[in-house]
Tab-separated table of C-alpha atoms in Angstrom:
chain	number	residue	atom	x	y	z
Q	15	UNK	CA	215.469	14.827	-99.708
Q	16	UNK	CA	219.165	15.559	-99.908
Q	17	UNK	CA	220.742	16.368	-96.547
Q	18	UNK	CA	223.959	18.375	-96.250
Q	19	UNK	CA	225.505	18.697	-92.786
Q	20	UNK	CA	226.778	22.217	-92.190
Q	21	UNK	CA	227.219	21.891	-88.447
Q	22	UNK	CA	228.903	19.492	-86.066
Q	23	UNK	CA	229.173	15.853	-87.074
Q	24	UNK	CA	226.945	14.728	-84.216
Q	25	UNK	CA	224.101	17.122	-85.011
Q	26	UNK	CA	220.791	15.617	-86.115
Q	27	UNK	CA	218.085	16.499	-88.604
Q	28	UNK	CA	214.483	15.422	-88.100
Q	29	UNK	CA	211.775	15.382	-90.767
Q	30	UNK	CA	208.084	15.072	-89.885
Q	31	UNK	CA	205.805	13.805	-92.640
Q	32	UNK	CA	202.040	14.111	-92.622
Q	33	UNK	CA	200.318	11.432	-94.640
Q	34	UNK	CA	197.997	13.029	-97.192
Q	35	UNK	CA	194.350	12.031	-97.422
Q	36	UNK	CA	194.322	9.094	-99.808
Q	37	UNK	CA	190.690	7.971	-99.419
Q	38	UNK	CA	187.780	10.221	-100.438
Q	39	UNK	CA	184.051	9.800	-100.882
Q	40	UNK	CA	182.942	9.722	-104.507
Q	41	UNK	CA	179.363	10.041	-105.668
Q	42	UNK	CA	178.135	7.195	-107.872
Q	43	UNK	CA	175.991	7.390	-110.956
Q	44	UNK	CA	172.243	6.814	-110.589
Q	45	UNK	CA	171.338	3.217	-109.911
Q	46	UNK	CA	168.852	1.478	-112.200
Q	47	UNK	CA	165.228	2.512	-111.829
Q	48	UNK	CA	163.254	0.797	-109.072
Q	49	UNK	CA	160.436	-0.020	-111.502
Q	50	UNK	CA	160.408	-1.005	-115.148
Q	51	UNK	CA	157.232	0.995	-115.882
Q	52	UNK	CA	154.524	3.059	-114.288
Q	53	UNK	CA	156.931	5.399	-112.537
Q	54	UNK	CA	159.750	4.547	-110.191
Q	55	UNK	CA	162.735	6.215	-108.614
Q	56	UNK	CA	166.461	5.914	-108.763
Q	57	UNK	CA	169.150	7.049	-106.338
Q	58	UNK	CA	172.823	7.901	-106.273
Q	59	UNK	CA	175.084	6.698	-103.481
Q	60	UNK	CA	178.614	7.371	-102.224
Q	61	UNK	CA	181.577	5.039	-102.363
Q	62	UNK	CA	185.001	5.257	-100.720
Q	63	UNK	CA	187.666	5.703	-103.372
Q	64	UNK	CA	191.420	5.036	-103.009
Q	65	UNK	CA	193.212	7.872	-104.827
Q	66	UNK	CA	196.435	5.890	-105.197
Q	67	UNK	CA	195.134	2.677	-106.657
Q	68	UNK	CA	192.067	4.203	-108.362
Q	69	UNK	CA	189.751	1.595	-106.931
Q	70	UNK	CA	186.804	1.422	-104.564
Q	71	UNK	CA	187.545	0.252	-101.016
Q	72	UNK	CA	185.471	-0.425	-97.890
Q	73	UNK	CA	183.646	2.577	-96.420
Q	74	UNK	CA	185.617	2.349	-93.163
Q	75	UNK	CA	188.703	3.869	-94.812
Q	76	UNK	CA	186.865	7.156	-95.403
Q	77	UNK	CA	185.635	7.329	-91.797
Q	78	UNK	CA	189.173	7.989	-90.515
Q	79	UNK	CA	189.218	11.533	-91.932
Q	80	UNK	CA	186.843	14.052	-90.310
Q	81	UNK	CA	187.300	16.280	-93.358
Q	82	UNK	CA	185.590	13.670	-95.517
Q	83	UNK	CA	181.854	14.380	-95.554
Q	84	UNK	CA	179.795	11.670	-97.148
Q	85	UNK	CA	177.579	13.164	-99.881
Q	86	UNK	CA	173.828	12.771	-99.461
Q	87	UNK	CA	172.028	10.516	-101.955
Q	88	UNK	CA	170.116	12.168	-104.811
Q	89	UNK	CA	166.667	10.999	-105.895
Q	90	UNK	CA	164.879	11.297	-109.226
Q	91	UNK	CA	161.830	9.748	-110.863
Q	92	UNK	CA	162.202	7.347	-113.773
Q	93	UNK	CA	160.312	5.017	-116.158
Q	94	UNK	CA	157.176	7.139	-116.030
Q	95	UNK	CA	155.501	5.378	-118.991
Q	96	UNK	CA	152.353	3.417	-117.986
Q	97	UNK	CA	152.709	-0.320	-117.744
Q	98	UNK	CA	151.042	-2.529	-120.422
Q	99	UNK	CA	147.541	-3.637	-119.387
Q	100	UNK	CA	148.591	-7.246	-119.611
Q	101	UNK	CA	151.141	-6.786	-116.800
Q	102	UNK	CA	148.954	-5.111	-114.304
Q	103	UNK	CA	151.755	-4.487	-111.821
Q	104	UNK	CA	155.120	-2.769	-111.499
Q	105	UNK	CA	158.189	-4.899	-111.770
Q	106	UNK	CA	160.424	-4.208	-108.724
Q	107	UNK	CA	164.081	-4.590	-109.587
Q	108	UNK	CA	165.968	-6.687	-106.997
Q	109	UNK	CA	169.082	-4.565	-106.496
Q	110	UNK	CA	170.972	-4.598	-103.153
Q	111	UNK	CA	172.226	-1.022	-103.322
Q	112	UNK	CA	168.796	0.594	-103.677
Q	113	UNK	CA	167.852	2.967	-100.968
Q	114	UNK	CA	166.201	2.549	-98.537
Q	115	UNK	CA	167.359	-1.095	-98.549
Q	116	UNK	CA	169.044	-1.812	-95.158
Q	117	UNK	CA	172.817	-2.276	-95.059
Q	118	UNK	CA	175.586	-3.141	-92.624
Q	119	UNK	CA	177.471	-0.221	-91.141
Q	120	UNK	CA	180.533	-0.415	-88.878
Q	121	UNK	CA	182.369	1.856	-86.470
Q	122	UNK	CA	186.133	2.439	-86.907
Q	123	UNK	CA	188.454	-0.238	-85.598
Q	124	UNK	CA	189.633	0.196	-82.025
Q	125	UNK	CA	193.317	0.662	-81.266
Q	126	UNK	CA	195.327	-2.551	-81.419
Q	127	UNK	CA	195.669	-4.352	-78.099
Q	128	UNK	CA	199.438	-4.665	-78.616
Q	129	UNK	CA	201.910	-2.398	-80.373
Q	130	UNK	CA	203.860	-5.380	-81.747
Q	131	UNK	CA	204.055	-9.139	-81.643
Q	132	UNK	CA	200.385	-9.645	-82.600
Q	133	UNK	CA	197.239	-8.163	-81.046
Q	134	UNK	CA	193.540	-7.811	-81.834
Q	135	UNK	CA	191.208	-4.923	-82.600
Q	136	UNK	CA	187.455	-4.834	-82.700
Q	137	UNK	CA	184.541	-2.803	-83.982
Q	138	UNK	CA	180.784	-2.848	-83.756
Q	139	UNK	CA	178.652	-3.706	-86.806
Q	140	UNK	CA	174.953	-2.880	-86.999
Q	141	UNK	CA	172.187	-2.995	-89.572
Q	142	UNK	CA	170.924	0.450	-90.574
Q	143	UNK	CA	168.445	1.886	-93.010
Q	144	UNK	CA	168.716	5.176	-94.885
Q	145	UNK	CA	165.573	6.936	-96.068
Q	146	UNK	CA	165.205	9.113	-99.133
Q	147	UNK	CA	166.090	12.217	-97.145
Q	148	UNK	CA	169.394	10.612	-96.046
Q	149	UNK	CA	168.393	9.974	-92.412
Q	150	UNK	CA	170.030	6.793	-91.033
Q	151	UNK	CA	168.381	4.680	-88.333
Q	152	UNK	CA	169.190	1.229	-86.843
Q	153	UNK	CA	166.940	-1.716	-87.760
Q	154	UNK	CA	166.767	-5.421	-86.940
Q	155	UNK	CA	169.743	-7.471	-88.127
Q	156	UNK	CA	167.639	-9.954	-90.100
Q	157	UNK	CA	166.904	-7.178	-92.614
Q	158	UNK	CA	170.606	-7.145	-93.574
Q	159	UNK	CA	171.061	-10.898	-93.779
Q	160	UNK	CA	170.914	-10.808	-97.582
Q	161	UNK	CA	174.642	-9.903	-97.390
Q	162	UNK	CA	177.323	-11.416	-95.098
Q	163	UNK	CA	177.924	-9.555	-91.867
Q	164	UNK	CA	181.294	-7.804	-91.676
Q	165	UNK	CA	183.861	-9.235	-89.211
Q	166	UNK	CA	183.961	-7.566	-85.791
Q	167	UNK	CA	187.441	-8.768	-84.738
Q	168	UNK	CA	190.725	-8.916	-86.666
Q	169	UNK	CA	194.429	-9.459	-85.864
Q	170	UNK	CA	196.764	-6.454	-85.921
Q	171	UNK	CA	200.411	-5.487	-85.446
Q	172	UNK	CA	201.557	-9.040	-86.162
Q	173	UNK	CA	205.138	-7.918	-86.850
Q	174	UNK	CA	207.958	-8.723	-84.385
Q	175	UNK	CA	208.624	-6.392	-81.461
Q	176	UNK	CA	211.809	-4.226	-81.452
Q	177	UNK	CA	214.836	-5.964	-79.969
Q	178	UNK	CA	218.338	-5.034	-78.895
Q	179	UNK	CA	221.163	-5.537	-81.385
Q	180	UNK	CA	224.744	-5.370	-80.084
Q	181	UNK	CA	227.560	-4.318	-82.438
Q	182	UNK	CA	231.135	-5.610	-82.365
Q	183	UNK	CA	233.345	-4.833	-79.363
Q	184	UNK	CA	235.920	-2.064	-79.760
Q	185	UNK	CA	239.617	-2.840	-79.225
Q	186	UNK	CA	240.803	-2.710	-75.616
Q	187	UNK	CA	241.601	0.826	-74.461
Q	188	UNK	CA	245.079	-0.253	-73.385
Q	189	UNK	CA	247.901	-2.031	-75.188
Q	190	UNK	CA	248.985	-3.982	-72.108
Q	191	UNK	CA	247.434	-5.137	-68.832
Q	192	UNK	CA	243.791	-4.417	-67.874
Q	193	UNK	CA	241.569	-1.878	-69.632
Q	194	UNK	CA	238.066	-1.402	-70.983
Q	195	UNK	CA	236.287	-2.076	-74.248
Q	196	UNK	CA	233.024	-0.646	-75.573
Q	197	UNK	CA	230.315	-1.488	-78.084
Q	198	UNK	CA	227.248	0.158	-79.586
Q	199	UNK	CA	223.852	-1.351	-78.674
Q	200	UNK	CA	220.853	-0.317	-80.815
Q	201	UNK	CA	217.116	-0.934	-80.574
Q	202	UNK	CA	216.081	-2.325	-83.992
Q	203	UNK	CA	212.510	-2.805	-85.257
Q	204	UNK	CA	211.210	-5.506	-87.602
Q	205	UNK	CA	212.320	-3.477	-90.640
Q	206	UNK	CA	215.886	-3.195	-89.366
Q	207	UNK	CA	215.497	0.498	-88.542
Q	208	UNK	CA	216.873	2.187	-85.408
Q	209	UNK	CA	213.890	2.857	-83.148
Q	210	UNK	CA	212.732	2.957	-79.514
Q	211	UNK	CA	210.551	0.656	-77.455
Q	212	UNK	CA	213.083	-1.923	-76.249
Q	213	UNK	CA	213.034	-2.777	-72.543
Q	214	UNK	CA	215.860	-1.073	-70.606
Q	215	UNK	CA	216.010	-4.114	-68.306
Q	216	UNK	CA	217.142	-6.413	-71.132
Q	217	UNK	CA	219.650	-4.013	-72.720
Q	218	UNK	CA	223.080	-5.688	-73.128
Q	219	UNK	CA	225.942	-3.909	-71.348
Q	220	UNK	CA	227.996	-1.509	-73.452
Q	221	UNK	CA	231.219	-1.573	-71.409
Q	222	UNK	CA	233.312	-4.364	-69.923
Q	223	UNK	CA	236.800	-4.996	-68.661
Q	224	UNK	CA	239.401	-6.548	-70.944
Q	225	UNK	CA	242.912	-7.883	-70.377
Q	226	UNK	CA	245.681	-7.628	-72.955
Q	227	UNK	CA	248.130	-10.520	-72.333
Q	228	UNK	CA	251.152	-8.340	-73.212
Q	229	UNK	CA	253.015	-7.390	-69.980
Q	230	UNK	CA	253.180	-3.659	-69.385
Q	231	UNK	CA	256.873	-3.682	-68.393
Q	232	UNK	CA	259.715	-6.034	-69.201
Q	233	UNK	CA	262.210	-6.922	-66.448
Q	234	UNK	CA	264.689	-4.077	-66.108
Q	235	UNK	CA	268.212	-5.002	-67.168
Q	236	UNK	CA	270.992	-3.307	-65.185
Q	237	UNK	CA	273.075	-2.173	-68.169
Q	238	UNK	CA	274.631	1.185	-67.200
Q	239	UNK	CA	274.810	3.952	-69.749
Q	240	UNK	CA	277.737	6.306	-69.421
Q	241	UNK	CA	276.938	9.590	-67.670
Q	242	UNK	CA	279.334	12.148	-66.179
Q	243	UNK	CA	276.991	14.528	-64.343
Q	244	UNK	CA	276.948	14.419	-60.517
Q	245	UNK	CA	273.831	12.660	-59.283
Q	246	UNK	CA	272.136	15.698	-57.755
Q	247	UNK	CA	272.403	17.731	-60.987
Q	248	UNK	CA	271.400	14.789	-63.165
Q	249	UNK	CA	268.410	14.151	-60.928
Q	250	UNK	CA	267.377	17.769	-61.308
Q	251	UNK	CA	267.518	17.571	-65.094
Q	252	UNK	CA	266.084	14.080	-65.635
Q	253	UNK	CA	263.565	13.672	-62.819
Q	254	UNK	CA	260.310	12.351	-64.233
Q	255	UNK	CA	256.938	13.045	-62.632
Q	256	UNK	CA	254.148	10.512	-62.221
Q	257	UNK	CA	252.613	9.202	-65.461
Q	258	UNK	CA	249.133	10.541	-66.269
Q	259	UNK	CA	246.554	7.723	-66.156
Q	260	UNK	CA	242.792	7.223	-66.566
Q	261	UNK	CA	242.417	7.729	-62.803
Q	262	UNK	CA	242.850	11.318	-61.480
Q	263	UNK	CA	246.371	11.597	-60.056
Q	264	UNK	CA	248.837	14.238	-58.866
Q	265	UNK	CA	251.378	15.117	-61.553
Q	266	UNK	CA	254.366	17.232	-60.329
Q	267	UNK	CA	256.362	19.291	-62.808
Q	268	UNK	CA	260.150	19.672	-62.708
Q	269	UNK	CA	261.782	21.513	-59.776
Q	270	UNK	CA	262.866	25.084	-60.388
Q	271	UNK	CA	266.532	26.011	-60.041
Q	272	UNK	CA	267.740	26.805	-56.545
Q	273	UNK	CA	266.785	30.302	-55.410
Q	274	UNK	CA	270.403	31.082	-54.435
Q	275	UNK	CA	273.747	30.438	-56.096
Q	276	UNK	CA	275.435	29.539	-52.800
Q	277	UNK	CA	274.330	28.505	-49.340
Q	278	UNK	CA	270.830	27.298	-48.482
Q	279	UNK	CA	267.895	28.285	-50.732
Q	280	UNK	CA	264.627	26.778	-51.907
Q	281	UNK	CA	263.150	25.126	-54.980
Q	282	UNK	CA	259.496	25.133	-56.067
Q	283	UNK	CA	257.459	23.138	-58.549
Q	284	UNK	CA	253.864	23.070	-59.801
Q	285	UNK	CA	251.697	20.066	-58.828
Q	286	UNK	CA	248.562	19.475	-60.926
Q	287	UNK	CA	245.633	17.040	-60.656
Q	288	UNK	CA	245.296	15.500	-64.128
Q	289	UNK	CA	243.505	12.639	-65.875
Q	290	UNK	CA	244.041	10.899	-69.222
Q	291	UNK	CA	240.972	10.885	-71.501
Q	292	UNK	CA	241.339	7.469	-73.147
Q	293	UNK	CA	239.339	8.062	-76.327
Q	294	UNK	CA	240.933	11.381	-77.310
Q	295	UNK	CA	244.303	10.495	-75.714
Q	296	UNK	CA	244.447	13.997	-74.244
Q	297	UNK	CA	245.258	15.199	-70.725
Q	298	UNK	CA	242.710	17.268	-68.788
Q	299	UNK	CA	243.316	19.358	-65.665
Q	300	UNK	CA	240.989	18.720	-62.693
Q	301	UNK	CA	240.403	20.525	-59.375
Q	302	UNK	CA	242.966	19.495	-56.752
Q	303	UNK	CA	240.309	17.841	-54.564
Q	304	UNK	CA	239.499	15.346	-57.362
Q	305	UNK	CA	242.808	13.556	-56.699
Q	306	UNK	CA	243.124	11.163	-53.757
Q	307	UNK	CA	246.160	10.437	-51.615
Q	308	UNK	CA	248.911	12.751	-50.341
Q	309	UNK	CA	249.781	15.678	-52.567
Q	310	UNK	CA	253.494	15.803	-53.475
Q	311	UNK	CA	255.392	18.694	-51.878
Q	312	UNK	CA	255.662	21.819	-53.995
Q	313	UNK	CA	258.653	23.369	-52.137
Q	314	UNK	CA	261.932	22.045	-50.750
Q	315	UNK	CA	265.247	23.347	-49.499
Q	316	UNK	CA	268.383	23.206	-51.617
Q	317	UNK	CA	272.099	23.811	-50.890
Q	318	UNK	CA	274.349	25.387	-53.480
Q	319	UNK	CA	277.688	25.100	-51.694
Q	320	UNK	CA	279.568	27.511	-49.377
Q	321	UNK	CA	279.538	31.205	-50.239
Q	322	UNK	CA	283.273	31.970	-50.789
Q	323	UNK	CA	284.104	33.169	-47.311
Q	324	UNK	CA	281.203	35.554	-46.814
Q	325	UNK	CA	279.661	35.606	-43.360
Q	326	UNK	CA	275.956	34.787	-43.704
Q	327	UNK	CA	273.306	34.806	-40.988
Q	328	UNK	CA	271.001	31.771	-40.997
Q	329	UNK	CA	267.911	30.881	-38.991
Q	330	UNK	CA	268.216	27.834	-36.662
Q	331	UNK	CA	266.373	25.712	-39.214
Q	332	UNK	CA	268.689	26.852	-42.027
Q	333	UNK	CA	271.708	26.281	-39.827
Q	334	UNK	CA	270.615	22.693	-39.154
Q	335	UNK	CA	269.985	22.078	-42.852
Q	336	UNK	CA	273.291	23.690	-43.797
Q	337	UNK	CA	275.151	21.601	-41.222
Q	338	UNK	CA	273.608	18.358	-42.452
Q	339	UNK	CA	274.243	19.380	-46.090
Q	340	UNK	CA	277.881	20.232	-45.376
Q	341	UNK	CA	278.230	16.981	-43.478
Q	342	UNK	CA	276.924	15.083	-46.539
Q	343	UNK	CA	279.370	16.823	-48.845
Q	344	UNK	CA	282.254	16.178	-46.475
Q	345	UNK	CA	281.682	12.430	-46.524
Q	346	UNK	CA	284.268	10.597	-48.599
Q	347	UNK	CA	281.781	8.180	-50.121
Q	348	UNK	CA	278.391	9.114	-51.517
Q	349	UNK	CA	275.718	7.917	-53.937
Q	350	UNK	CA	275.563	9.189	-57.496
Q	351	UNK	CA	273.502	8.473	-60.572
Q	352	UNK	CA	275.649	6.639	-63.121
Q	353	UNK	CA	273.338	6.775	-66.116
Q	354	UNK	CA	270.280	4.765	-67.152
Q	355	UNK	CA	269.385	1.220	-68.072
Q	356	UNK	CA	268.377	0.369	-71.632
Q	357	UNK	CA	264.799	1.176	-72.604
Q	358	UNK	CA	262.311	-1.521	-71.598
Q	359	UNK	CA	260.580	-1.287	-75.000
Q	360	UNK	CA	261.859	-0.770	-78.519
Q	361	UNK	CA	258.783	1.269	-79.539
Q	362	UNK	CA	255.402	2.399	-78.289
Q	363	UNK	CA	256.761	3.853	-75.034
Q	364	UNK	CA	258.988	2.286	-72.395
Q	365	UNK	CA	260.928	3.265	-69.301
Q	366	UNK	CA	264.565	3.644	-68.270
Q	367	UNK	CA	265.724	3.451	-64.662
Q	368	UNK	CA	268.598	5.499	-63.324
Q	369	UNK	CA	271.560	3.386	-62.094
Q	370	UNK	CA	272.767	4.401	-58.605
Q	371	UNK	CA	276.385	3.680	-57.569
Q	372	UNK	CA	278.468	4.326	-54.460
Q	373	UNK	CA	281.495	6.429	-55.483
Q	374	UNK	CA	284.664	7.686	-53.836
Q	375	UNK	CA	284.172	11.430	-54.158
Q	376	UNK	CA	287.867	12.105	-54.533
Q	377	UNK	CA	288.913	9.412	-56.981
Q	378	UNK	CA	285.491	9.110	-58.697
Q	379	UNK	CA	285.878	5.323	-58.582
Q	380	UNK	CA	283.086	2.867	-57.751
Q	381	UNK	CA	283.231	1.667	-54.148
Q	382	UNK	CA	281.452	-1.021	-52.141
Q	383	UNK	CA	277.838	0.030	-51.437
Q	384	UNK	CA	278.342	-0.615	-47.691
Q	385	UNK	CA	280.647	2.446	-47.545
Q	386	UNK	CA	277.733	4.779	-48.452
Q	387	UNK	CA	274.984	5.729	-45.979
Q	388	UNK	CA	271.858	3.769	-46.891
Q	389	UNK	CA	269.471	6.523	-45.717
Q	390	UNK	CA	271.005	8.965	-48.188
Q	391	UNK	CA	270.538	6.689	-51.218
Q	392	UNK	CA	268.756	8.851	-53.859
Q	393	UNK	CA	265.229	7.845	-54.906
Q	394	UNK	CA	264.488	5.653	-57.907
Q	395	UNK	CA	264.264	7.723	-61.088
Q	396	UNK	CA	262.415	6.623	-64.220
Q	397	UNK	CA	262.123	8.349	-67.557
Q	398	UNK	CA	260.093	7.600	-70.652
Q	399	UNK	CA	261.825	6.385	-73.803
Q	400	UNK	CA	261.124	4.887	-77.274
Q	401	UNK	CA	258.023	7.048	-77.598
Q	402	UNK	CA	257.609	6.503	-81.346
Q	403	UNK	CA	254.534	4.349	-82.177
Q	404	UNK	CA	255.175	0.732	-83.110
Q	405	UNK	CA	254.747	-0.244	-86.790
Q	406	UNK	CA	251.501	-2.167	-87.475
Q	407	UNK	CA	251.807	-5.933	-87.062
């Protein structure tokens, strides 16, 4: 058979083979005459014939096929010439296969007591006699003792039982820290073929934790990179969301621009529940309730500066926010992002941390951090870097 897969790679093809009948009854020639003179008879018989090896085998092989009908023996007279007067009697030819000489006959073997690892099977053997008309009847065993009695018990299925065979472990699913590794475990028979029959209780585990000694992050070095943008605009452009991992987690997208060009407005962003599929290295979206922990806010207020002298009506909440925003902008000293540290990795993905400095808002010079309000210090910002894969070692 030549198999050509036209479908998916993991599809399967199954062939079922039916073993042809390889043992058939074959009628024999007539046996020698039962008498040398004075009239005798001779019979045919049936023998079980192996069609593959062209040889005669034990009758039991032909009993397995109901389609095989054993032919009845044929009878004919022979040696009809009268015997010489000097003899005075017929010479009976001692031939074991003459009918109706008794013979041993057996039932088919029983099923093996064990499917592997060695068992026994049995059968019953009895002495029978077949008359000229082909009728078979049981007789005493001593009548068959001229030939050895067939065995009634024999060993079977002496080959080894199937056993589990574990393949090599896969590489760890991570390149640093703790991850998982997998292996294929097959049930193999005594011929080395993939089969069933192994005990589920003894199956080796196919997954285990692994630890890669490489640290996931190097110590961050505070080497500022020059950046001129004010911290609030730089934060808006460079803010990085949470990193997608193999555990479902909330991943916020970037904030939208402020809804107004001056005064107090709002910003929105999309927050998704996502998971990293380690084998395909792809990101999948999940229902929101699959993620645990607090969901990041998807809306916040923003202030875009005073509106060039226009009188604007605000709600009490907006007035409070506007007052606090104006108060922040009126402070002489404030925090600003001053760029990023160098990438923690040279390849394969690393992180950069934004450097926060306390600046004099008028002179743009770095001031002592005690002059800035600690509660207004902007949050830590990280961004990915050196995303190109590392060259093979």
